[in-house]
Amino acid sequence: MTRIASVQMVSGASPEENLARMRHWVARAASEGAELVVLPEYFCLMGHRDTDKLAIAEPIWRGGPLDPQTQPIQAALAQAASDSGIWVVGGTLPVQSPEPQRVFNTMQVFSPQGSWVAQYNKLHLFAFDNGEERYDEARTLCPGGAPEACETVAGRTALSVCYDIRFPEFYRALGRAAPLDLIIVSAAFTYPTGKAHWEVLLRARAIENQCWLVASAQGGVHENGRRTWGHSMVIDPWGTVVAQLPEGEGLVLAEMESAQTRQVRLNLPALQHQIVSLP
């Protein structure tokens, strides 16, 4: 049994204030017995303009000591993990790309010792226009190259960000080498798309992969006027929402039971019935 936590935030335009809230919630999760905590997409900045993220983009950590001057967000994540003795999945932060006007939207995983374990650059870039709200992430983001999974205290763990949850083949690819134990989703879902699709998509990804899922989201009205959907949650392999926070800053905690995963797969061996390549 593994105790997992999801942090919901309503991040603002000050990276320093957002990092302070991150430290608070990581420490709180650890104090409540969590072994792994997930932060939302853009936990470090929800700026007034899409281009604000370019100013705080950091060089990627490639091993060795972190530089708090040029890599303050990554250094804060590593420090929070080691201070609390907990696995930290660092939502997303802007990381420098080869293109000066675009960055990678990067999720990083840190061990309880503060060591870098894995990273994933968001692959699917969101675009939406309903006449009132318009988004096109490709204007400021470069797409990542490939899906990513890693080993954590929760087992084989899939890393994903927001719009990725609309693409079931993304998770099927990650589960091909070995079944997934946990899917992680960090998000800043818009209110209209979240209200319509968030829960049903998350539950579908948990059901079809017969694994646990923890989703960490932005959830409220931000300084820039944007409203995000929230509803951070933990879902079991049967698709049941076992814990949830509708809106506002806070913490979602749940016990992840590997015995339940095994039982679901025994009762309904759908993963064994996959046809890898259809005609």
PDB file of C-alpha atoms in Angstrom:
ATOM      1  CA  MET A   1       0.000   0.000   0.000  1.00  0.00           C
ATOM      2  CA  THR A   2       1.348   3.423  -1.003  1.00  0.00           C
ATOM      3  CA  ARG A   3      -0.068   6.720   0.230  1.00  0.00           C
ATOM      4  CA  ILE A   4      -0.174   9.215  -2.635  1.00  0.00           C
ATOM      5  CA  ALA A   5      -1.072  12.902  -2.688  1.00  0.00           C
ATOM      6  CA  SER A   6      -2.237  15.431  -5.254  1.00  0.00           C
ATOM      7  CA  VAL A   7      -1.774  19.163  -4.721  1.00  0.00           C
ATOM      8  CA  GLN A   8      -4.311  21.577  -6.167  1.00  0.00           C
ATOM      9  CA  MET A   9      -3.168  25.167  -6.586  1.00  0.00           C
ATOM     10  CA  VAL A  10      -4.429  28.501  -7.896  1.00  0.00           C
ATOM     11  CA  SER A  11      -1.030  29.758  -8.988  1.00  0.00           C
ATOM     12  CA  GLY A  12      -0.399  33.423  -9.681  1.00  0.00           C
ATOM     13  CA  ALA A  13       2.116  35.579 -11.510  1.00  0.00           C
ATOM     14  CA  SER A  14       4.838  35.524  -8.802  1.00  0.00           C
ATOM     15  CA  PRO A  15       7.163  32.512  -9.071  1.00  0.00           C
ATOM     16  CA  GLU A  16       8.492  33.166  -5.573  1.00  0.00           C
ATOM     17  CA  GLU A  17       5.013  33.047  -4.014  1.00  0.00           C
ATOM     18  CA  ASN A  18       4.106  29.955  -6.005  1.00  0.00           C
ATOM     19  CA  LEU A  19       7.283  28.177  -4.890  1.00  0.00           C
ATOM     20  CA  ALA A  20       6.482  29.045  -1.276  1.00  0.00           C
ATOM     21  CA  ARG A  21       3.031  27.465  -1.658  1.00  0.00           C
ATOM     22  CA  MET A  22       4.623  24.428  -3.300  1.00  0.00           C
ATOM     23  CA  ARG A  23       6.978  23.947  -0.353  1.00  0.00           C
ATOM     24  CA  HIS A  24       4.057  24.246   2.063  1.00  0.00           C
ATOM     25  CA  TRP A  25       2.006  21.574   0.321  1.00  0.00           C
ATOM     26  CA  VAL A  26       4.878  19.139  -0.207  1.00  0.00           C
ATOM     27  CA  ALA A  27       5.689  19.370   3.501  1.00  0.00           C
ATOM     28  CA  ARG A  28       2.001  19.001   4.369  1.00  0.00           C
ATOM     29  CA  ALA A  29       1.687  15.895   2.194  1.00  0.00           C
ATOM     30  CA  ALA A  30       4.713  14.342   3.872  1.00  0.00           C
ATOM     31  CA  SER A  31       3.356  15.174   7.331  1.00  0.00           C
ATOM     32  CA  GLU A  32       0.163  13.310   6.432  1.00  0.00           C
ATOM     33  CA  GLY A  33       2.085  10.197   5.478  1.00  0.00           C
ATOM     34  CA  ALA A  34       2.248  10.550   1.693  1.00  0.00           C
ATOM     35  CA  GLU A  35       5.168   8.855  -0.028  1.00  0.00           C
ATOM     36  CA  LEU A  36       4.619  10.533  -3.408  1.00  0.00           C
ATOM     37  CA  VAL A  37       3.136  13.940  -4.171  1.00  0.00           C
ATOM     38  CA  VAL A  38       2.111  15.412  -7.529  1.00  0.00           C
ATOM     39  CA  LEU A  39       2.018  19.131  -8.377  1.00  0.00           C
ATOM     40  CA  PRO A  40      -0.155  20.745 -11.077  1.00  0.00           C
ATOM     41  CA  GLU A  41       0.829  22.026 -14.489  1.00  0.00           C
ATOM     42  CA  TYR A  42       2.360  25.515 -14.289  1.00  0.00           C
ATOM     43  CA  PHE A  43       2.527  25.298 -10.496  1.00  0.00           C
ATOM     44  CA  CYS A  44       5.344  27.851 -10.648  1.00  0.00           C
ATOM     45  CA  LEU A  45       3.645  30.473 -12.836  1.00  0.00           C
ATOM     46  CA  MET A  46       0.251  31.391 -14.233  1.00  0.00           C
ATOM     47  CA  GLY A  47       1.294  34.648 -15.872  1.00  0.00           C
ATOM     48  CA  HIS A  48      -0.701  37.512 -17.330  1.00  0.00           C
ATOM     49  CA  ARG A  49       0.476  36.619 -20.845  1.00  0.00           C
ATOM     50  CA  ASP A  50       1.414  33.302 -22.441  1.00  0.00           C
ATOM     51  CA  THR A  51       4.877  34.702 -23.156  1.00  0.00           C
ATOM     52  CA  ASP A  52       5.598  35.348 -19.450  1.00  0.00           C
ATOM     53  CA  LYS A  53       6.907  31.807 -19.125  1.00  0.00           C
ATOM     54  CA  LEU A  54       9.752  32.576 -21.541  1.00  0.00           C
ATOM     55  CA  ALA A  55      11.358  34.927 -19.009  1.00  0.00           C
ATOM     56  CA  ILE A  56      11.679  32.230 -16.323  1.00  0.00           C
ATOM     57  CA  ALA A  57      12.641  29.289 -18.551  1.00  0.00           C
ATOM     58  CA  GLU A  58      15.550  27.361 -17.048  1.00  0.00           C
ATOM     59  CA  PRO A  59      18.372  25.281 -18.497  1.00  0.00           C
ATOM     60  CA  ILE A  60      17.502  21.629 -18.048  1.00  0.00           C
ATOM     61  CA  TRP A  61      19.208  19.742 -15.242  1.00  0.00           C
ATOM     62  CA  ARG A  62      21.521  17.122 -16.740  1.00  0.00           C
ATOM     63  CA  GLY A  63      23.105  15.848 -13.552  1.00  0.00           C
ATOM     64  CA  GLY A  64      25.575  17.412 -11.167  1.00  0.00           C
ATOM     65  CA  PRO A  65      24.813  20.311  -8.832  1.00  0.00           C
ATOM     66  CA  LEU A  66      21.881  22.589  -9.573  1.00  0.00           C
ATOM     67  CA  ASP A  67      22.526  26.309  -9.893  1.00  0.00           C
ATOM     68  CA  PRO A  68      19.965  28.194  -7.745  1.00  0.00           C
ATOM     69  CA  GLN A  69      20.657  31.326  -9.788  1.00  0.00           C
ATOM     70  CA  THR A  70      19.822  29.879 -13.203  1.00  0.00           C
ATOM     71  CA  GLN A  71      17.701  26.887 -12.099  1.00  0.00           C
ATOM     72  CA  PRO A  72      15.741  28.169  -9.067  1.00  0.00           C
ATOM     73  CA  ILE A  73      12.560  26.183  -9.766  1.00  0.00           C
ATOM     74  CA  GLN A  74      14.352  22.874 -10.264  1.00  0.00           C
ATOM     75  CA  ALA A  75      16.503  23.559  -7.207  1.00  0.00           C
ATOM     76  CA  ALA A  76      13.366  24.278  -5.146  1.00  0.00           C
ATOM     77  CA  LEU A  77      11.762  21.004  -6.243  1.00  0.00           C
ATOM     78  CA  ALA A  78      14.866  18.979  -5.400  1.00  0.00           C
ATOM     79  CA  GLN A  79      15.159  20.706  -2.028  1.00  0.00           C
ATOM     80  CA  ALA A  80      11.483  20.170  -1.197  1.00  0.00           C
ATOM     81  CA  ALA A  81      11.832  16.460  -1.989  1.00  0.00           C
ATOM     82  CA  SER A  82      14.924  16.003   0.175  1.00  0.00           C
ATOM     83  CA  ASP A  83      13.633  18.183   3.041  1.00  0.00           C
ATOM     84  CA  SER A  84      10.377  16.206   3.229  1.00  0.00           C
ATOM     85  CA  GLY A  85      11.807  12.795   2.320  1.00  0.00           C
ATOM     86  CA  ILE A  86       9.098  12.229  -0.303  1.00  0.00           C
ATOM     87  CA  TRP A  87       8.863  11.582  -4.043  1.00  0.00           C
ATOM     88  CA  VAL A  88       7.962  14.840  -5.811  1.00  0.00           C
ATOM     89  CA  VAL A  89       6.507  14.996  -9.304  1.00  0.00           C
ATOM     90  CA  GLY A  90       7.113  18.600 -10.213  1.00  0.00           C
ATOM     91  CA  GLY A  91       4.013  19.488 -12.186  1.00  0.00           C
ATOM     92  CA  THR A  92       5.484  21.427 -15.075  1.00  0.00           C
ATOM     93  CA  LEU A  93       7.968  24.236 -15.442  1.00  0.00           C
ATOM     94  CA  PRO A  94       9.287  26.075 -18.517  1.00  0.00           C
ATOM     95  CA  VAL A  95      12.598  24.684 -19.755  1.00  0.00           C
ATOM     96  CA  GLN A  96      14.728  26.249 -22.465  1.00  0.00           C
ATOM     97  CA  SER A  97      14.447  24.818 -25.980  1.00  0.00           C
ATOM     98  CA  PRO A  98      16.529  25.386 -29.132  1.00  0.00           C
ATOM     99  CA  GLU A  99      13.983  28.044 -30.162  1.00  0.00           C
ATOM    100  CA  PRO A 100      14.284  31.350 -28.275  1.00  0.00           C
ATOM    101  CA  GLN A 101      10.564  32.172 -28.542  1.00  0.00           C
ATOM    102  CA  ARG A 102       9.323  28.741 -27.412  1.00  0.00           C
ATOM    103  CA  VAL A 103      10.057  26.528 -24.406  1.00  0.00           C
ATOM    104  CA  PHE A 104       9.397  22.965 -23.325  1.00  0.00           C
ATOM    105  CA  ASN A 105       6.623  22.387 -20.776  1.00  0.00           C
ATOM    106  CA  THR A 106       8.521  19.930 -18.599  1.00  0.00           C
ATOM    107  CA  MET A 107       7.515  17.543 -15.825  1.00  0.00           C
ATOM    108  CA  GLN A 108      10.316  16.353 -13.538  1.00  0.00           C
ATOM    109  CA  VAL A 109      10.470  13.581 -10.950  1.00  0.00           C
ATOM    110  CA  PHE A 110      12.657  13.777  -7.836  1.00  0.00           C
ATOM    111  CA  SER A 111      13.435  11.033  -5.339  1.00  0.00           C
ATOM    112  CA  PRO A 112      13.157  11.472  -1.539  1.00  0.00           C
ATOM    113  CA  GLN A 113      16.899  12.208  -1.580  1.00  0.00           C
ATOM    114  CA  GLY A 114      16.346  15.135  -3.945  1.00  0.00           C
ATOM    115  CA  SER A 115      17.896  13.299  -6.884  1.00  0.00           C
ATOM    116  CA  TRP A 116      16.614  13.757 -10.424  1.00  0.00           C
ATOM    117  CA  VAL A 117      14.878  10.575 -11.633  1.00  0.00           C
ATOM    118  CA  ALA A 118      13.061  11.402 -14.883  1.00  0.00           C
ATOM    119  CA  GLN A 119      11.606  14.141 -17.013  1.00  0.00           C
ATOM    120  CA  TYR A 120       8.897  14.423 -19.626  1.00  0.00           C
ATOM    121  CA  ASN A 121       8.345  17.252 -22.097  1.00  0.00           C
ATOM    122  CA  LYS A 122       4.634  17.691 -22.853  1.00  0.00           C
ATOM    123  CA  LEU A 123       3.958  16.053 -26.194  1.00  0.00           C
ATOM    124  CA  HIS A 124       0.425  17.129 -27.135  1.00  0.00           C
ATOM    125  CA  LEU A 125      -0.068  20.899 -27.371  1.00  0.00           C
ATOM    126  CA  PHE A 126      -3.541  22.226 -26.595  1.00  0.00           C
ATOM    127  CA  ALA A 127      -5.550  24.451 -28.941  1.00  0.00           C
ATOM    128  CA  PHE A 128      -9.086  25.692 -28.253  1.00  0.00           C
ATOM    129  CA  ASP A 129     -11.386  28.439 -29.526  1.00  0.00           C
ATOM    130  CA  ASN A 130     -15.045  28.678 -28.539  1.00  0.00           C
ATOM    131  CA  GLY A 131     -15.398  32.311 -29.554  1.00  0.00           C
ATOM    132  CA  GLU A 132     -14.821  33.546 -25.998  1.00  0.00           C
ATOM    133  CA  GLU A 133     -11.676  31.680 -24.885  1.00  0.00           C
ATOM    134  CA  ARG A 134      -8.764  31.039 -27.235  1.00  0.00           C
ATOM    135  CA  TYR A 135      -5.623  29.020 -26.605  1.00  0.00           C
ATOM    136  CA  ASP A 136      -2.800  27.842 -28.848  1.00  0.00           C
ATOM    137  CA  GLU A 137       0.085  26.394 -26.865  1.00  0.00           C
ATOM    138  CA  ALA A 138       2.224  25.913 -29.977  1.00  0.00           C
ATOM    139  CA  ARG A 139       2.836  29.660 -30.048  1.00  0.00           C
ATOM    140  CA  THR A 140       5.041  29.466 -26.958  1.00  0.00           C
ATOM    141  CA  LEU A 141       5.706  25.732 -26.485  1.00  0.00           C
ATOM    142  CA  CYS A 142       7.751  23.154 -28.344  1.00  0.00           C
ATOM    143  CA  PRO A 143       6.284  19.635 -28.330  1.00  0.00           C
ATOM    144  CA  GLY A 144       8.183  16.896 -26.556  1.00  0.00           C
ATOM    145  CA  GLY A 145       9.648  13.956 -28.404  1.00  0.00           C
ATOM    146  CA  ALA A 146       8.227  10.835 -26.771  1.00  0.00           C
ATOM    147  CA  PRO A 147       6.116   9.481 -23.896  1.00  0.00           C
ATOM    148  CA  GLU A 148       7.964   8.742 -20.662  1.00  0.00           C
ATOM    149  CA  ALA A 149       7.526   6.334 -17.760  1.00  0.00           C
ATOM    150  CA  CYS A 150       9.756   5.734 -14.755  1.00  0.00           C
ATOM    151  CA  GLU A 151       9.995   3.677 -11.593  1.00  0.00           C
ATOM    152  CA  THR A 152       8.789   5.343  -8.400  1.00  0.00           C
ATOM    153  CA  VAL A 153       7.654   4.115  -5.000  1.00  0.00           C
ATOM    154  CA  ALA A 154       4.297   3.443  -6.714  1.00  0.00           C
ATOM    155  CA  GLY A 155       5.822   1.146  -9.340  1.00  0.00           C
ATOM    156  CA  ARG A 156       5.832   1.731 -13.098  1.00  0.00           C
ATOM    157  CA  THR A 157       4.643   5.318 -13.375  1.00  0.00           C
ATOM    158  CA  ALA A 158       3.436   7.073 -16.537  1.00  0.00           C
ATOM    159  CA  LEU A 159       4.107  10.800 -16.799  1.00  0.00           C
ATOM    160  CA  SER A 160       1.570  12.964 -18.623  1.00  0.00           C
ATOM    161  CA  VAL A 161       0.336  16.532 -18.815  1.00  0.00           C
ATOM    162  CA  CYS A 162      -3.171  17.928 -19.345  1.00  0.00           C
ATOM    163  CA  TYR A 163      -4.102  17.570 -23.051  1.00  0.00           C
ATOM    164  CA  ASP A 164      -2.321  14.184 -23.186  1.00  0.00           C
ATOM    165  CA  ILE A 165      -5.345  12.545 -21.555  1.00  0.00           C
ATOM    166  CA  ARG A 166      -7.315  12.869 -24.792  1.00  0.00           C
ATOM    167  CA  PHE A 167      -4.987  10.375 -26.499  1.00  0.00           C
ATOM    168  CA  PRO A 168      -5.413   6.790 -25.217  1.00  0.00           C
ATOM    169  CA  GLU A 169      -2.686   5.482 -27.529  1.00  0.00           C
ATOM    170  CA  PHE A 170      -0.184   7.601 -25.558  1.00  0.00           C
ATOM    171  CA  TYR A 171      -0.749   5.476 -22.445  1.00  0.00           C
ATOM    172  CA  ARG A 172      -0.998   2.228 -24.417  1.00  0.00           C
ATOM    173  CA  ALA A 173       2.505   2.918 -25.733  1.00  0.00           C
ATOM    174  CA  LEU A 174       3.797   3.459 -22.198  1.00  0.00           C
ATOM    175  CA  GLY A 175       2.207   0.218 -21.003  1.00  0.00           C
ATOM    176  CA  ARG A 176       3.540  -1.903 -23.845  1.00  0.00           C
ATOM    177  CA  ALA A 177       6.825  -2.867 -22.198  1.00  0.00           C
ATOM    178  CA  ALA A 178       5.088  -3.637 -18.890  1.00  0.00           C
ATOM    179  CA  PRO A 179       1.669  -2.773 -17.418  1.00  0.00           C
ATOM    180  CA  LEU A 180       1.425   0.590 -15.704  1.00  0.00           C
ATOM    181  CA  ASP A 181       0.904   0.777 -11.949  1.00  0.00           C
ATOM    182  CA  LEU A 182       0.168   4.509 -11.827  1.00  0.00           C
ATOM    183  CA  ILE A 183      -0.699   7.244 -14.293  1.00  0.00           C
ATOM    184  CA  ILE A 184       0.212  10.784 -13.270  1.00  0.00           C
ATOM    185  CA  VAL A 185      -1.597  13.735 -14.816  1.00  0.00           C
ATOM    186  CA  SER A 186      -0.662  17.349 -14.101  1.00  0.00           C
ATOM    187  CA  ALA A 187      -3.063  19.855 -15.599  1.00  0.00           C
ATOM    188  CA  ALA A 188      -4.415  23.376 -15.908  1.00  0.00           C
ATOM    189  CA  PHE A 189      -7.663  22.436 -17.661  1.00  0.00           C
ATOM    190  CA  THR A 190      -9.839  25.289 -18.845  1.00  0.00           C
ATOM    191  CA  TYR A 191     -13.204  25.563 -17.081  1.00  0.00           C
ATOM    192  CA  PRO A 192     -15.432  24.728 -20.100  1.00  0.00           C
ATOM    193  CA  THR A 193     -13.385  21.738 -21.284  1.00  0.00           C
ATOM    194  CA  GLY A 194     -12.896  20.540 -17.719  1.00  0.00           C
ATOM    195  CA  LYS A 195     -16.576  20.687 -16.906  1.00  0.00           C
ATOM    196  CA  ALA A 196     -17.402  18.645 -20.003  1.00  0.00           C
ATOM    197  CA  HIS A 197     -14.554  16.144 -20.266  1.00  0.00           C
ATOM    198  CA  TRP A 198     -12.061  16.069 -17.357  1.00  0.00           C
ATOM    199  CA  GLU A 199     -13.479  13.320 -15.161  1.00  0.00           C
ATOM    200  CA  VAL A 200     -14.724  11.076 -17.946  1.00  0.00           C
ATOM    201  CA  LEU A 201     -11.328  11.149 -19.695  1.00  0.00           C
ATOM    202  CA  LEU A 202      -9.410  10.464 -16.484  1.00  0.00           C
ATOM    203  CA  ARG A 203     -11.670   7.578 -15.511  1.00  0.00           C
ATOM    204  CA  ALA A 204     -11.383   6.102 -19.001  1.00  0.00           C
ATOM    205  CA  ARG A 205      -7.582   6.158 -18.875  1.00  0.00           C
ATOM    206  CA  ALA A 206      -7.603   4.406 -15.477  1.00  0.00           C
ATOM    207  CA  ILE A 207     -10.170   1.821 -16.601  1.00  0.00           C
ATOM    208  CA  GLU A 208      -8.551   0.885 -19.898  1.00  0.00           C
ATOM    209  CA  ASN A 209      -5.073   0.591 -18.355  1.00  0.00           C
ATOM    210  CA  GLN A 210      -6.416  -1.066 -15.177  1.00  0.00           C
ATOM    211  CA  CYS A 211      -4.193   1.041 -12.979  1.00  0.00           C
ATOM    212  CA  TRP A 212      -4.336   3.846 -10.441  1.00  0.00           C
ATOM    213  CA  LEU A 213      -4.386   7.458 -11.598  1.00  0.00           C
ATOM    214  CA  VAL A 214      -3.576  10.630  -9.694  1.00  0.00           C
ATOM    215  CA  ALA A 215      -4.476  13.984 -11.250  1.00  0.00           C
ATOM    216  CA  SER A 216      -3.200  17.308  -9.926  1.00  0.00           C
ATOM    217  CA  ALA A 217      -4.810  20.444 -11.314  1.00  0.00           C
ATOM    218  CA  GLN A 218      -5.006  24.182 -11.134  1.00  0.00           C
ATOM    219  CA  GLY A 219      -8.418  24.965  -9.682  1.00  0.00           C
ATOM    220  CA  GLY A 220      -9.845  28.440  -9.386  1.00  0.00           C
ATOM    221  CA  VAL A 221      -9.767  32.015 -10.680  1.00  0.00           C
ATOM    222  CA  HIS A 222      -6.222  33.255 -11.310  1.00  0.00           C
ATOM    223  CA  GLU A 223      -4.740  36.751 -11.269  1.00  0.00           C
ATOM    224  CA  ASN A 224      -4.851  36.843 -15.066  1.00  0.00           C
ATOM    225  CA  GLY A 225      -8.625  36.279 -15.002  1.00  0.00           C
ATOM    226  CA  ARG A 226      -8.441  32.728 -16.270  1.00  0.00           C
ATOM    227  CA  ARG A 227     -10.592  30.144 -14.497  1.00  0.00           C
ATOM    228  CA  THR A 228      -9.317  26.591 -14.294  1.00  0.00           C
ATOM    229  CA  TRP A 229     -11.486  23.553 -13.598  1.00  0.00           C
ATOM    230  CA  GLY A 230      -9.690  21.938 -10.642  1.00  0.00           C
ATOM    231  CA  HIS A 231     -11.178  18.638  -9.442  1.00  0.00           C
ATOM    232  CA  SER A 232      -7.831  17.090  -8.571  1.00  0.00           C
ATOM    233  CA  MET A 233      -8.487  13.445  -7.834  1.00  0.00           C
ATOM    234  CA  VAL A 234      -7.288   9.890  -7.312  1.00  0.00           C
ATOM    235  CA  ILE A 235      -8.957   7.104  -9.310  1.00  0.00           C
ATOM    236  CA  ASP A 236      -8.633   3.360  -8.721  1.00  0.00           C
ATOM    237  CA  PRO A 237      -8.175   0.666 -11.424  1.00  0.00           C
ATOM    238  CA  TRP A 238     -11.944   0.046 -11.577  1.00  0.00           C
ATOM    239  CA  GLY A 239     -12.507   3.707 -12.475  1.00  0.00           C
ATOM    240  CA  THR A 240     -13.865   4.810  -9.108  1.00  0.00           C
ATOM    241  CA  VAL A 241     -12.971   8.304  -7.893  1.00  0.00           C
ATOM    242  CA  VAL A 242     -11.711   7.599  -4.373  1.00  0.00           C
ATOM    243  CA  ALA A 243     -10.734  11.168  -3.411  1.00  0.00           C
ATOM    244  CA  GLN A 244     -11.325  14.586  -4.964  1.00  0.00           C
ATOM    245  CA  LEU A 245     -11.056  18.345  -4.350  1.00  0.00           C
ATOM    246  CA  PRO A 246     -13.479  20.347  -6.545  1.00  0.00           C
ATOM    247  CA  GLU A 247     -11.969  23.833  -6.346  1.00  0.00           C
ATOM    248  CA  GLY A 248      -9.440  25.959  -4.482  1.00  0.00           C
ATOM    249  CA  GLU A 249      -6.013  25.239  -3.078  1.00  0.00           C
ATOM    250  CA  GLY A 250      -5.612  22.040  -1.112  1.00  0.00           C
ATOM    251  CA  LEU A 251      -4.502  18.447  -0.860  1.00  0.00           C
ATOM    252  CA  VAL A 252      -6.030  15.159  -2.023  1.00  0.00           C
ATOM    253  CA  LEU A 253      -4.803  11.988  -0.299  1.00  0.00           C
ATOM    254  CA  ALA A 254      -5.508   8.314  -0.967  1.00  0.00           C
ATOM    255  CA  GLU A 255      -4.109   4.845  -0.343  1.00  0.00           C
ATOM    256  CA  MET A 256      -2.949   3.146  -3.532  1.00  0.00           C
ATOM    257  CA  GLU A 257      -3.461  -0.607  -3.101  1.00  0.00           C
ATOM    258  CA  SER A 258      -1.532  -2.868  -5.470  1.00  0.00           C
ATOM    259  CA  ALA A 259      -3.705  -5.790  -4.332  1.00  0.00           C
ATOM    260  CA  GLN A 260      -6.716  -4.041  -5.862  1.00  0.00           C
ATOM    261  CA  THR A 261      -4.856  -3.637  -9.153  1.00  0.00           C
ATOM    262  CA  ARG A 262      -4.044  -7.350  -9.232  1.00  0.00           C
ATOM    263  CA  GLN A 263      -7.640  -8.286  -8.414  1.00  0.00           C
ATOM    264  CA  VAL A 264      -9.108  -6.106 -11.167  1.00  0.00           C
ATOM    265  CA  ARG A 265      -6.718  -7.602 -13.722  1.00  0.00           C
ATOM    266  CA  LEU A 266      -7.496 -11.115 -12.525  1.00  0.00           C
ATOM    267  CA  ASN A 267     -11.263 -10.617 -12.670  1.00  0.00           C
ATOM    268  CA  LEU A 268     -11.205  -8.857 -16.053  1.00  0.00           C
ATOM    269  CA  PRO A 269      -7.988  -9.747 -17.957  1.00  0.00           C
ATOM    270  CA  ALA A 270      -8.452  -7.035 -20.603  1.00  0.00           C
ATOM    271  CA  LEU A 271      -4.737  -6.216 -20.810  1.00  0.00           C
ATOM    272  CA  GLN A 272      -4.087  -9.794 -21.944  1.00  0.00           C
ATOM    273  CA  HIS A 273      -6.669  -9.424 -24.705  1.00  0.00           C
ATOM    274  CA  GLN A 274      -5.061  -6.445 -26.441  1.00  0.00           C
ATOM    275  CA  ILE A 275      -4.404  -6.761 -30.148  1.00  0.00           C
ATOM    276  CA  VAL A 276      -1.099  -4.981 -30.544  1.00  0.00           C
ATOM    277  CA  SER A 277      -1.496  -4.192 -34.239  1.00  0.00           C
ATOM    278  CA  LEU A 278      -4.826  -4.115 -36.029  1.00  0.00           C
ATOM    279  CA  PRO A 279      -5.084  -4.728 -39.791  1.00  0.00           C
TER     280      PRO A 279
END
